Each structure stands twice: as structure tokens, then as C-alpha cells.
PDB file of C-alpha atoms in Angstrom:
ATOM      1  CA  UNK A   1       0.000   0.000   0.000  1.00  0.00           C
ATOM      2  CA  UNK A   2       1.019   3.484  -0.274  1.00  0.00           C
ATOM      3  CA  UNK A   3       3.641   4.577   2.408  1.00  0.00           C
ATOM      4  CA  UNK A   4       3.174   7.715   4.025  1.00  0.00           C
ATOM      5  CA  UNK A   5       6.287   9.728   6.066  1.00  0.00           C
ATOM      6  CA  UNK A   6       6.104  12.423   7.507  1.00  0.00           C
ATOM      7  CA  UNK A   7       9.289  15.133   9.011  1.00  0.00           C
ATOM      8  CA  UNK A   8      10.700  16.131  11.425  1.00  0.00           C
ATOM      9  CA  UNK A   9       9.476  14.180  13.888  1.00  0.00           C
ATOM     10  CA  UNK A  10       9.358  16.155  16.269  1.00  0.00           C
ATOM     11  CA  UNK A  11       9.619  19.781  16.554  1.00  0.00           C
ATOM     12  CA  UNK A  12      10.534  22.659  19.082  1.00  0.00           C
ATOM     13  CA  UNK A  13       9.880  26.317  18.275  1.00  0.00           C
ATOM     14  CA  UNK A  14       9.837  29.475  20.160  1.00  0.00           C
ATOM     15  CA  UNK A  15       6.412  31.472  20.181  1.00  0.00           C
ATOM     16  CA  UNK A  16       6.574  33.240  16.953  1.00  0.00           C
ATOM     17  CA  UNK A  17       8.543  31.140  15.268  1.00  0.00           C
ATOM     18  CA  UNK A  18       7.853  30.120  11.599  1.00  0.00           C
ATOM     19  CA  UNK A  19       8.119  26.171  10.732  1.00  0.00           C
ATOM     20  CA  UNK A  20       7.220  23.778   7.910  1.00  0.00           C
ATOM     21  CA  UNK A  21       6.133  20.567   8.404  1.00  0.00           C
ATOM     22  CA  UNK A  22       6.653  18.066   5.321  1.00  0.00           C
ATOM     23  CA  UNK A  23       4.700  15.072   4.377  1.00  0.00           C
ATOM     24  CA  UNK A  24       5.715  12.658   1.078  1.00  0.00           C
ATOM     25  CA  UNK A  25       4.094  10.016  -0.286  1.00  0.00           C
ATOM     26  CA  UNK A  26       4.820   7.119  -2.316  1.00  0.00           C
ATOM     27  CA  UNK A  27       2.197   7.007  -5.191  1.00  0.00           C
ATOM     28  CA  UNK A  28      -0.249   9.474  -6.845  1.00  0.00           C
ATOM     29  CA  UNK A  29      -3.178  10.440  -4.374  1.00  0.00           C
ATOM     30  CA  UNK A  30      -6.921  11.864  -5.263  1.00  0.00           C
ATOM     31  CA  UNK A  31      -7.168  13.067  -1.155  1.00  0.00           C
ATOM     32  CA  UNK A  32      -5.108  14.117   1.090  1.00  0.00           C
ATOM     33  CA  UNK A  33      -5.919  16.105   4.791  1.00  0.00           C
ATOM     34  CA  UNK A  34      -3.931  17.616   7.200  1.00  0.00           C
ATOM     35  CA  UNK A  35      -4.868  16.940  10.482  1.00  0.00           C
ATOM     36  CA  UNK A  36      -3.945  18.738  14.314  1.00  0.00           C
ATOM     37  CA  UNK A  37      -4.817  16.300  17.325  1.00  0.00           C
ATOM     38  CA  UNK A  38      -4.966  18.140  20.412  1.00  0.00           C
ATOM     39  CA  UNK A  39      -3.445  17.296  23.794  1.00  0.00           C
ATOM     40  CA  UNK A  40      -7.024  15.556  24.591  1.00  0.00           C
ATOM     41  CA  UNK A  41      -6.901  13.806  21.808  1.00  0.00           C
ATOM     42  CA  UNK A  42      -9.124  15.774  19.143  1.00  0.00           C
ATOM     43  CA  UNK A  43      -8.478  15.497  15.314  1.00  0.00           C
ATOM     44  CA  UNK A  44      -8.822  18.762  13.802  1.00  0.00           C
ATOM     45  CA  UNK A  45      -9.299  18.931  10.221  1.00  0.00           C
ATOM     46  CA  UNK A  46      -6.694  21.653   9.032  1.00  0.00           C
ATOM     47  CA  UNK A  47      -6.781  21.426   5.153  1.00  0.00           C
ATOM     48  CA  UNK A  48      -8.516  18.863   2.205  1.00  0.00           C
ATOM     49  CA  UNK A  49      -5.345  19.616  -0.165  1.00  0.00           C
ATOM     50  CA  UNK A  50      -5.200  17.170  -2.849  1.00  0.00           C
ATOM     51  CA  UNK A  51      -3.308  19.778  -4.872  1.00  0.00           C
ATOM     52  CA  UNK A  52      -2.448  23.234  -5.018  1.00  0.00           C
ATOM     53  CA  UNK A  53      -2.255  26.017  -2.079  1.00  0.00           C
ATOM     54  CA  UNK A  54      -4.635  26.931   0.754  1.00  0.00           C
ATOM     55  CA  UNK A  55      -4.357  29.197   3.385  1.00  0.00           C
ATOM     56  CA  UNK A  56      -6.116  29.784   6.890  1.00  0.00           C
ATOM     57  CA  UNK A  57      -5.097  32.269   8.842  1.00  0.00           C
ATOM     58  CA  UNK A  58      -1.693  31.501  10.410  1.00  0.00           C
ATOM     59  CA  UNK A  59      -1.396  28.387   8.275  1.00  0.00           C
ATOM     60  CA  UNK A  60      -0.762  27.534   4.892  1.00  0.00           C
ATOM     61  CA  UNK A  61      -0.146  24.507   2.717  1.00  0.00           C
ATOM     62  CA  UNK A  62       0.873  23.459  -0.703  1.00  0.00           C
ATOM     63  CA  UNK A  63       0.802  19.761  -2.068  1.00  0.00           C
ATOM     64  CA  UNK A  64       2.889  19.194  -5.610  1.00  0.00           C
ATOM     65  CA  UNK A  65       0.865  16.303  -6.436  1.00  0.00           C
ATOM     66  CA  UNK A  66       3.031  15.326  -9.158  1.00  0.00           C
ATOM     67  CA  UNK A  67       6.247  15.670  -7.176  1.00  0.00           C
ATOM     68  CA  UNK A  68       4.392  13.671  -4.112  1.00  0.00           C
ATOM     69  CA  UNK A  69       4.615  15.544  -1.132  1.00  0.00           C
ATOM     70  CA  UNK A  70       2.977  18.136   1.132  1.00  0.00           C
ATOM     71  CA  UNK A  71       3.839  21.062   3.304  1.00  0.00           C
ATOM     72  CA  UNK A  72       1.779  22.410   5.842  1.00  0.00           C
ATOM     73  CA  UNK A  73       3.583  26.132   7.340  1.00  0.00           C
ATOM     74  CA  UNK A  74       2.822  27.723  10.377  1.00  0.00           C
ATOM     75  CA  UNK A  75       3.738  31.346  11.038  1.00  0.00           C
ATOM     76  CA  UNK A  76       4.480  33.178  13.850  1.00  0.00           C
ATOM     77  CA  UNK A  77       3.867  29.666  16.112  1.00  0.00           C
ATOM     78  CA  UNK A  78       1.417  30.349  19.434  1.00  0.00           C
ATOM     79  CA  UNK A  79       1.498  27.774  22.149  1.00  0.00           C
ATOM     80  CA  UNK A  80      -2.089  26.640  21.673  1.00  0.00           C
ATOM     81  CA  UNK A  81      -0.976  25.822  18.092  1.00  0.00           C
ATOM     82  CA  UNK A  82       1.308  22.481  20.490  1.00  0.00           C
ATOM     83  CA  UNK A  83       0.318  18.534  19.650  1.00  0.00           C
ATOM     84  CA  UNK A  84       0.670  16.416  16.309  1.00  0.00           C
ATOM     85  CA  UNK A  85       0.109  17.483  12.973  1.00  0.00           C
ATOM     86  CA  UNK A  86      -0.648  14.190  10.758  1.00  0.00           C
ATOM     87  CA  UNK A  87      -0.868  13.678   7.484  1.00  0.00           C
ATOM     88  CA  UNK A  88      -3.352  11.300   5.985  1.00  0.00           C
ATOM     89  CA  UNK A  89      -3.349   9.989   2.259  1.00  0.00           C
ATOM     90  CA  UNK A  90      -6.481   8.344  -0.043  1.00  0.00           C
ATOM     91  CA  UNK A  91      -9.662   7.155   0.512  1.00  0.00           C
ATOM     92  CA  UNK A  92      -9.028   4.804   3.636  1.00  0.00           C
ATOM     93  CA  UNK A  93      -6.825   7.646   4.680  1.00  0.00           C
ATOM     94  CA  UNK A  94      -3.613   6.381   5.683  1.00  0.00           C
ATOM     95  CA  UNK A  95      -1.724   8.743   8.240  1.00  0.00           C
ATOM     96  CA  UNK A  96       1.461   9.119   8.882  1.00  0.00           C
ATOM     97  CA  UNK A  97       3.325   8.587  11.780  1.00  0.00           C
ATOM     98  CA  UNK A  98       2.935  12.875  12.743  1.00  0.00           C
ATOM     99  CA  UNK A  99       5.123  15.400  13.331  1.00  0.00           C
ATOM    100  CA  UNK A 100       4.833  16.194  17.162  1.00  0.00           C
ATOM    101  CA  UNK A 101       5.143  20.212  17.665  1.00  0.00           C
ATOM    102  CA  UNK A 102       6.024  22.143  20.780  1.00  0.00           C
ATOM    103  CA  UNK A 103       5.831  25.979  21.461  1.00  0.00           C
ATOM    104  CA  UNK A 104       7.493  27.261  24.165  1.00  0.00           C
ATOM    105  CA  UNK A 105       6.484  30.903  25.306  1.00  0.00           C
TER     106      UNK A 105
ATOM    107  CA  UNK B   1     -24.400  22.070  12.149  1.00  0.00           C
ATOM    108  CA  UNK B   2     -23.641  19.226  14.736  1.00  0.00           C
ATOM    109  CA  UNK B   3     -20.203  17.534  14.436  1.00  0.00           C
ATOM    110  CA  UNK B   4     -19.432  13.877  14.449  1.00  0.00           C
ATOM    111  CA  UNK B   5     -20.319  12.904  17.866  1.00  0.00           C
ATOM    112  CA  UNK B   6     -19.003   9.555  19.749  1.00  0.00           C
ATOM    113  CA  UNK B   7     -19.952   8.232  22.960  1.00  0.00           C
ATOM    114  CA  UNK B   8     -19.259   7.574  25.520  1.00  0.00           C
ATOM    115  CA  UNK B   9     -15.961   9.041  25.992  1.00  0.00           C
ATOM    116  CA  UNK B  10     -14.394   7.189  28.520  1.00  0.00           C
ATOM    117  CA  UNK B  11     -14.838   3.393  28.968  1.00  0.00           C
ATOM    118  CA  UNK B  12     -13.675   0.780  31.310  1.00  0.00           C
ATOM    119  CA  UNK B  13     -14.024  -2.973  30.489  1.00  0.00           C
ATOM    120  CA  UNK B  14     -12.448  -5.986  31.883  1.00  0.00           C
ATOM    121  CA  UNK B  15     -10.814  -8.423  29.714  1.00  0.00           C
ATOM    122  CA  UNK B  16     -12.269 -10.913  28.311  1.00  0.00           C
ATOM    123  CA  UNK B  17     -15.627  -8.486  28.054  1.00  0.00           C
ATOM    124  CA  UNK B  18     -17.126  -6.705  25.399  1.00  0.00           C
ATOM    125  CA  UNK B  19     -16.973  -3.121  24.712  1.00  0.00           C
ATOM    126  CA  UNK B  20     -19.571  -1.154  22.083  1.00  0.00           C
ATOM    127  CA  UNK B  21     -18.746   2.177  20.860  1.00  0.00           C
ATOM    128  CA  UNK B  22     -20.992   4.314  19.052  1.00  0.00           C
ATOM    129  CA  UNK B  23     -20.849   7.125  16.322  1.00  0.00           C
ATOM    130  CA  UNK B  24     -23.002   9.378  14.877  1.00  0.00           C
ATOM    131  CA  UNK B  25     -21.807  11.403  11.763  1.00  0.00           C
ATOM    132  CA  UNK B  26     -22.782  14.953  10.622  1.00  0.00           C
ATOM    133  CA  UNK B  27     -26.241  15.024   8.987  1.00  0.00           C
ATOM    134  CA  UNK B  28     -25.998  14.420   5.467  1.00  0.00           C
ATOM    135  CA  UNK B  29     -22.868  12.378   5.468  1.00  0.00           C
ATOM    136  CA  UNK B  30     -23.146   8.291   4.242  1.00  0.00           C
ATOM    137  CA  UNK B  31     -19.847   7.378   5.027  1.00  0.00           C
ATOM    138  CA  UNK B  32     -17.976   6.134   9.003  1.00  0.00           C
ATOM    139  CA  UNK B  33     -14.527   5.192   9.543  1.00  0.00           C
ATOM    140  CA  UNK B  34     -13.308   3.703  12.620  1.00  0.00           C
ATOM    141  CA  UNK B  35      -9.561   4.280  13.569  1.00  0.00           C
ATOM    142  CA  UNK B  36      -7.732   3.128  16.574  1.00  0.00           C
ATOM    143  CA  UNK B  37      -5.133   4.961  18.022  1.00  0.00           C
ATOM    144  CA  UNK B  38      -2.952   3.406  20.672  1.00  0.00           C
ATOM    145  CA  UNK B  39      -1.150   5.383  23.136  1.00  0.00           C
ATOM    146  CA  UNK B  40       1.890   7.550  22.015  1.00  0.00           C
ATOM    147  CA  UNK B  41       1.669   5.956  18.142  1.00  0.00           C
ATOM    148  CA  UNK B  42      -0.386   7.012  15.021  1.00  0.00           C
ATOM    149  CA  UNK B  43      -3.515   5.947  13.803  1.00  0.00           C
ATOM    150  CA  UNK B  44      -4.853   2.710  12.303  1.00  0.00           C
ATOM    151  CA  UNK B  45      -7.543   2.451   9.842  1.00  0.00           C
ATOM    152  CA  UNK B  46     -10.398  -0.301  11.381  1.00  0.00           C
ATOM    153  CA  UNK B  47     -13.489  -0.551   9.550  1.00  0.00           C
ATOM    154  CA  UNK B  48     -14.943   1.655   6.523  1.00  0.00           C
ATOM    155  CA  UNK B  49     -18.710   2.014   6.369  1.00  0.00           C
ATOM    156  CA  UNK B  50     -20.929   3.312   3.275  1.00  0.00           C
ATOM    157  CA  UNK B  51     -24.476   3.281   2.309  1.00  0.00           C
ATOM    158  CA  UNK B  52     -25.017   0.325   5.232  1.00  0.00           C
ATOM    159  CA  UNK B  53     -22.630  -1.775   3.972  1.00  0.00           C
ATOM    160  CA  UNK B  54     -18.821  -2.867   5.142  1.00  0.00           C
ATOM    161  CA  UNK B  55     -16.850  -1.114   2.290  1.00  0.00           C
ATOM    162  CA  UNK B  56     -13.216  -1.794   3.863  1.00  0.00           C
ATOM    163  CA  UNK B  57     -11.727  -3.174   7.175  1.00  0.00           C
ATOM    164  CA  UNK B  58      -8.246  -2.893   8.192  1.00  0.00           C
ATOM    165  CA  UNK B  59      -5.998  -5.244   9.479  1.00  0.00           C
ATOM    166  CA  UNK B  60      -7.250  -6.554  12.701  1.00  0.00           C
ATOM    167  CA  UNK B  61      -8.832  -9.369  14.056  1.00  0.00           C
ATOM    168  CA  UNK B  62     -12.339 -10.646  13.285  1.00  0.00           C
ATOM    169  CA  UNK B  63     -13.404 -10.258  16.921  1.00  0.00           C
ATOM    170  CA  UNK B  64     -13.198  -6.368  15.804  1.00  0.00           C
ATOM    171  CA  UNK B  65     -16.615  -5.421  13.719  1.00  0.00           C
ATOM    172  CA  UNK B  66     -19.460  -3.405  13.215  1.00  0.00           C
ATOM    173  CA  UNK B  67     -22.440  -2.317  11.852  1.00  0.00           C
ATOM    174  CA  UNK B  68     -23.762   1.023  10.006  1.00  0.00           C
ATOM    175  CA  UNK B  69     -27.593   1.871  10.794  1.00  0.00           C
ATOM    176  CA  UNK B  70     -29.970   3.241   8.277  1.00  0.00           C
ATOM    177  CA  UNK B  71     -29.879   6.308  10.055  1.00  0.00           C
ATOM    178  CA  UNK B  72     -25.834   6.070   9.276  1.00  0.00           C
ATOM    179  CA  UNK B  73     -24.757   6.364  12.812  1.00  0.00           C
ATOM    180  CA  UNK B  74     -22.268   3.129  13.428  1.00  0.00           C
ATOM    181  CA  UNK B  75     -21.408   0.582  16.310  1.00  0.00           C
ATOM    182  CA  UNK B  76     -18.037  -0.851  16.811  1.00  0.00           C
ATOM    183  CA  UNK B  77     -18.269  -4.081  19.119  1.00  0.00           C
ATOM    184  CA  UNK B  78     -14.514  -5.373  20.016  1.00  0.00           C
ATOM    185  CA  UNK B  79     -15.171  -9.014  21.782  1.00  0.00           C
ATOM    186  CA  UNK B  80     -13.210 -10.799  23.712  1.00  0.00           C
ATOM    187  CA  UNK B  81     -11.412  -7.770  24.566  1.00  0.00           C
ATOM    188  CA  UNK B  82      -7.520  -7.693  25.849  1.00  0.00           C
ATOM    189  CA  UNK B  83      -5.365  -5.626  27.419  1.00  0.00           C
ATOM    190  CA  UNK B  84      -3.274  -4.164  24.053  1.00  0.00           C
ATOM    191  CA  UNK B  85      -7.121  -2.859  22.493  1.00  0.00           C
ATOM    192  CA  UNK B  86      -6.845   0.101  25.266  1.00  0.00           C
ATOM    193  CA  UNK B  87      -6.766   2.920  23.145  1.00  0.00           C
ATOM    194  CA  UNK B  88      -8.343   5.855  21.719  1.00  0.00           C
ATOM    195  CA  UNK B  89     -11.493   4.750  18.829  1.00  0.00           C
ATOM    196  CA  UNK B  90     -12.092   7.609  16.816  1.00  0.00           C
ATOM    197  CA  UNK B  91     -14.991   8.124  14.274  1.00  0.00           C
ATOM    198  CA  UNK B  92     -14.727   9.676  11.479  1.00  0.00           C
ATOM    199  CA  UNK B  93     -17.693  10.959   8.563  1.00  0.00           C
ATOM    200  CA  UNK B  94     -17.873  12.070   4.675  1.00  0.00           C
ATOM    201  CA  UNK B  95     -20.301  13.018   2.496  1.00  0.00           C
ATOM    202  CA  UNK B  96     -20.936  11.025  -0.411  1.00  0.00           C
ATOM    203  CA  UNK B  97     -19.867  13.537  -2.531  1.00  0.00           C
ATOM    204  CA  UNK B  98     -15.644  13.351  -3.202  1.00  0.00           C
ATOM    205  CA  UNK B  99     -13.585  16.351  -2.628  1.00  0.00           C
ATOM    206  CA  UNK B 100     -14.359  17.018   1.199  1.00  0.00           C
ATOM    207  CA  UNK B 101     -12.289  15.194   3.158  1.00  0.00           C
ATOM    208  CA  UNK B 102     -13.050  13.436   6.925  1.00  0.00           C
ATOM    209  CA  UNK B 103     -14.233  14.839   9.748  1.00  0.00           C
ATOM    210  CA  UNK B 104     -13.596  13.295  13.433  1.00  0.00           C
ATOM    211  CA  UNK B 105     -15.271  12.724  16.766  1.00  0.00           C
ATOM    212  CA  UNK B 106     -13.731  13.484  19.834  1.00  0.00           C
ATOM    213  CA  UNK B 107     -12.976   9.644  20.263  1.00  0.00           C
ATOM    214  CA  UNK B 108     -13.503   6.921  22.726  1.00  0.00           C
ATOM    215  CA  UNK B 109     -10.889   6.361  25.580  1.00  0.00           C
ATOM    216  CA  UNK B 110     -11.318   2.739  26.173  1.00  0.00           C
ATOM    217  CA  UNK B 111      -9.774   0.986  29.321  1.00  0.00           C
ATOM    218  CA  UNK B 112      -8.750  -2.344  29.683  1.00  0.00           C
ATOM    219  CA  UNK B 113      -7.770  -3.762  32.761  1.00  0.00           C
TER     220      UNK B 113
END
């Protein structure tokens, strides 16, 4: 099946810090999500970015479909924006392992 | 609108028992996904629901299944459970239409001890 890795692993920024978070994946895709689970658990639905550039806010991302990969950017970092960003793939969604982000004040 | 909701939210079973989870999506969406995450590691697909019917299930035992009502809301019934199913169920919805993406519950923390 279609392998899904995501970097850094993990990730330590100062409040307003800037930082990109990178997913690639190992075949063409028709879906792909970014995701931010909260401390208690909670998936948050960030971006549906099967292709192209989005942006919300703070956050941003691009996916180069035919290059295979995905960036998700965060600007100026707040603490509340702490936990793991995952990146899920095609219909069954397949996630990857997450990038786990801390913000220090 | 209402979100996908899942209940309950915490649960405590013995092993050996059997635990049922339930999930109801956001009106007007046909298709549930059940994902278990395990403490501290990422999440693995379960079971795919669509239309009533078991489109997809992931790789995990048989004694993990469920059903999809014609209302769409969704059961997941582990059996037999043991100690290594502890872990967070989450429920996720779509609409039939392609080009939305999921949205999640707030998950199920089940126990067991």
C-alpha cells in the first residue's frame, strides 16, 4: 500500500517562530488532509489539499501532487498551536506517523 | 451544524468483556470510519462504512466489527477484549460527494484492565 512519512518528527519552536512541516508520499493520491490532534486527543481537520495552495489564517499549505509531497507552514507559532500534525493519504486515509510540535512561550 | 459525535468518551471494560462504541456522523454524510489509536503511536484504519454496507476493514482481528444503521450512525463491538485494544477509537464521517475530506469525533478512551 502506499507509504506515508512524515518530518521532522518532532519539533521545538519558540512562540513566533515560523516552521514547515513536510509530508511525502509514495504514489499518486486523489485526497489528502492535514490533520492537528490536540493534547485531549481531538483530530482537527486543518486542510482537504489534494493539490495546489490553501491558506487559513496563520497556516498555509501546498501539495505538488506530481512531485508527491505536502507542506503544511505555520507562522508566527502560538502555544495553543502544540500537539501532532498528521498527514493522511487516499480514501481509507492512511496517516502518517505525525510530526509532534512544541511551542514554548 | 452538529459535528461527528461519539460516545461515551471514557470506557472501562475488563478483559475478556465486550466493549460497544458508538458514532453518529454529521447530517448528510453516508460514510464512518473507525480508527484506533494506541497510546503515544499514530492511527490505524479499522473498519470503513458506506451506504449500510462494510466497504473496507483494516488489518485486525475478526473479533473487531461493526455495523452502520440506516440512520448512518455506526457501532463498533470489540469481543473478547484484551489488554493491548486500550486505546483511543475515533470516528470519522464524509459526504458522499468526493472532494471534502473526513471529519472526526472526539474519540472513545477505552480501558482495559
Amino acid at each position: 500500500g502506499i507509504q506515508v512519512e512524515q518530518s521532522p518528527p518532532d519539533l521545538i519552536l519558540q512562540e513566533g517562530a515560523n516552521s514547515t512541516l513536510r509530508c511525502n508520499f509514495s504514489d499518486s493520491v486523489n485526497n489528502l488532509q492535514w490533520f492537528h490532534q490536540n493534547p485531549w486527543g481531538q483530530l482537527i481537520n486543518l486542510f482537504y489539499i489534494p493539490s495546489g495552495t490553501k491558506q487559513n489564517g496563520r497556516l498555509s499549505a501546498t501539495t505538488v501532487a506530481t512531485e508527491r509531497y505536502s507542506l503544511l507552514y505555520i507562522s508566527s507559532s502560538q502555544t495553543t498551536d502544540s500537539g501532532v500534525y498528521f498527514c493522511a493519504v487516499e480514501s481509507r486515509m492512511r496517516f502518517g506517523a505525525g510530526t509532534r510540535l512544541t511551542v514554548k512561550p | 451544524e452538529a459535528g461527528v459525535t461519539q460516545s461515551p468518551t471514557h470506557l472501562i471494560k475488563t478483559r475478556g468483556q465486550q466493549a460497544t462504541l458508538r458514532c453518529s456522523p454529521i447530517s448528510g454524510h453516508t460514510s464512518v470510519y473507525w480508527y484506533q489509536q494506541a497510546l503515544g503511536l499514530g492511527l490505524q484504519f479499522l473498519l470503513w462504512y458506506d451506504e449500510g454496507e462494510e466497504r473496507n476493514r483494516g488489518n485486525f482481528p475478526p473479533r473487531f466489527s461493526g455495523r452502520q444503521f440506516p440512520n448512518y450512525s455506526s457501532e463498533l463491538n470489540v469481543n473478547a477484549l484484551e489488554l493491548e485494544d486500550s486505546a483511543l477509537y475515533l470516528c470519522a464521517s464524509s459526504p458522499p460527494s468526493a472532494g471534502h475530506g473526513y471529519t472526526f469525533g472526539s474519540g472513545t478512551r477505552l480501558t482495559v484492565v
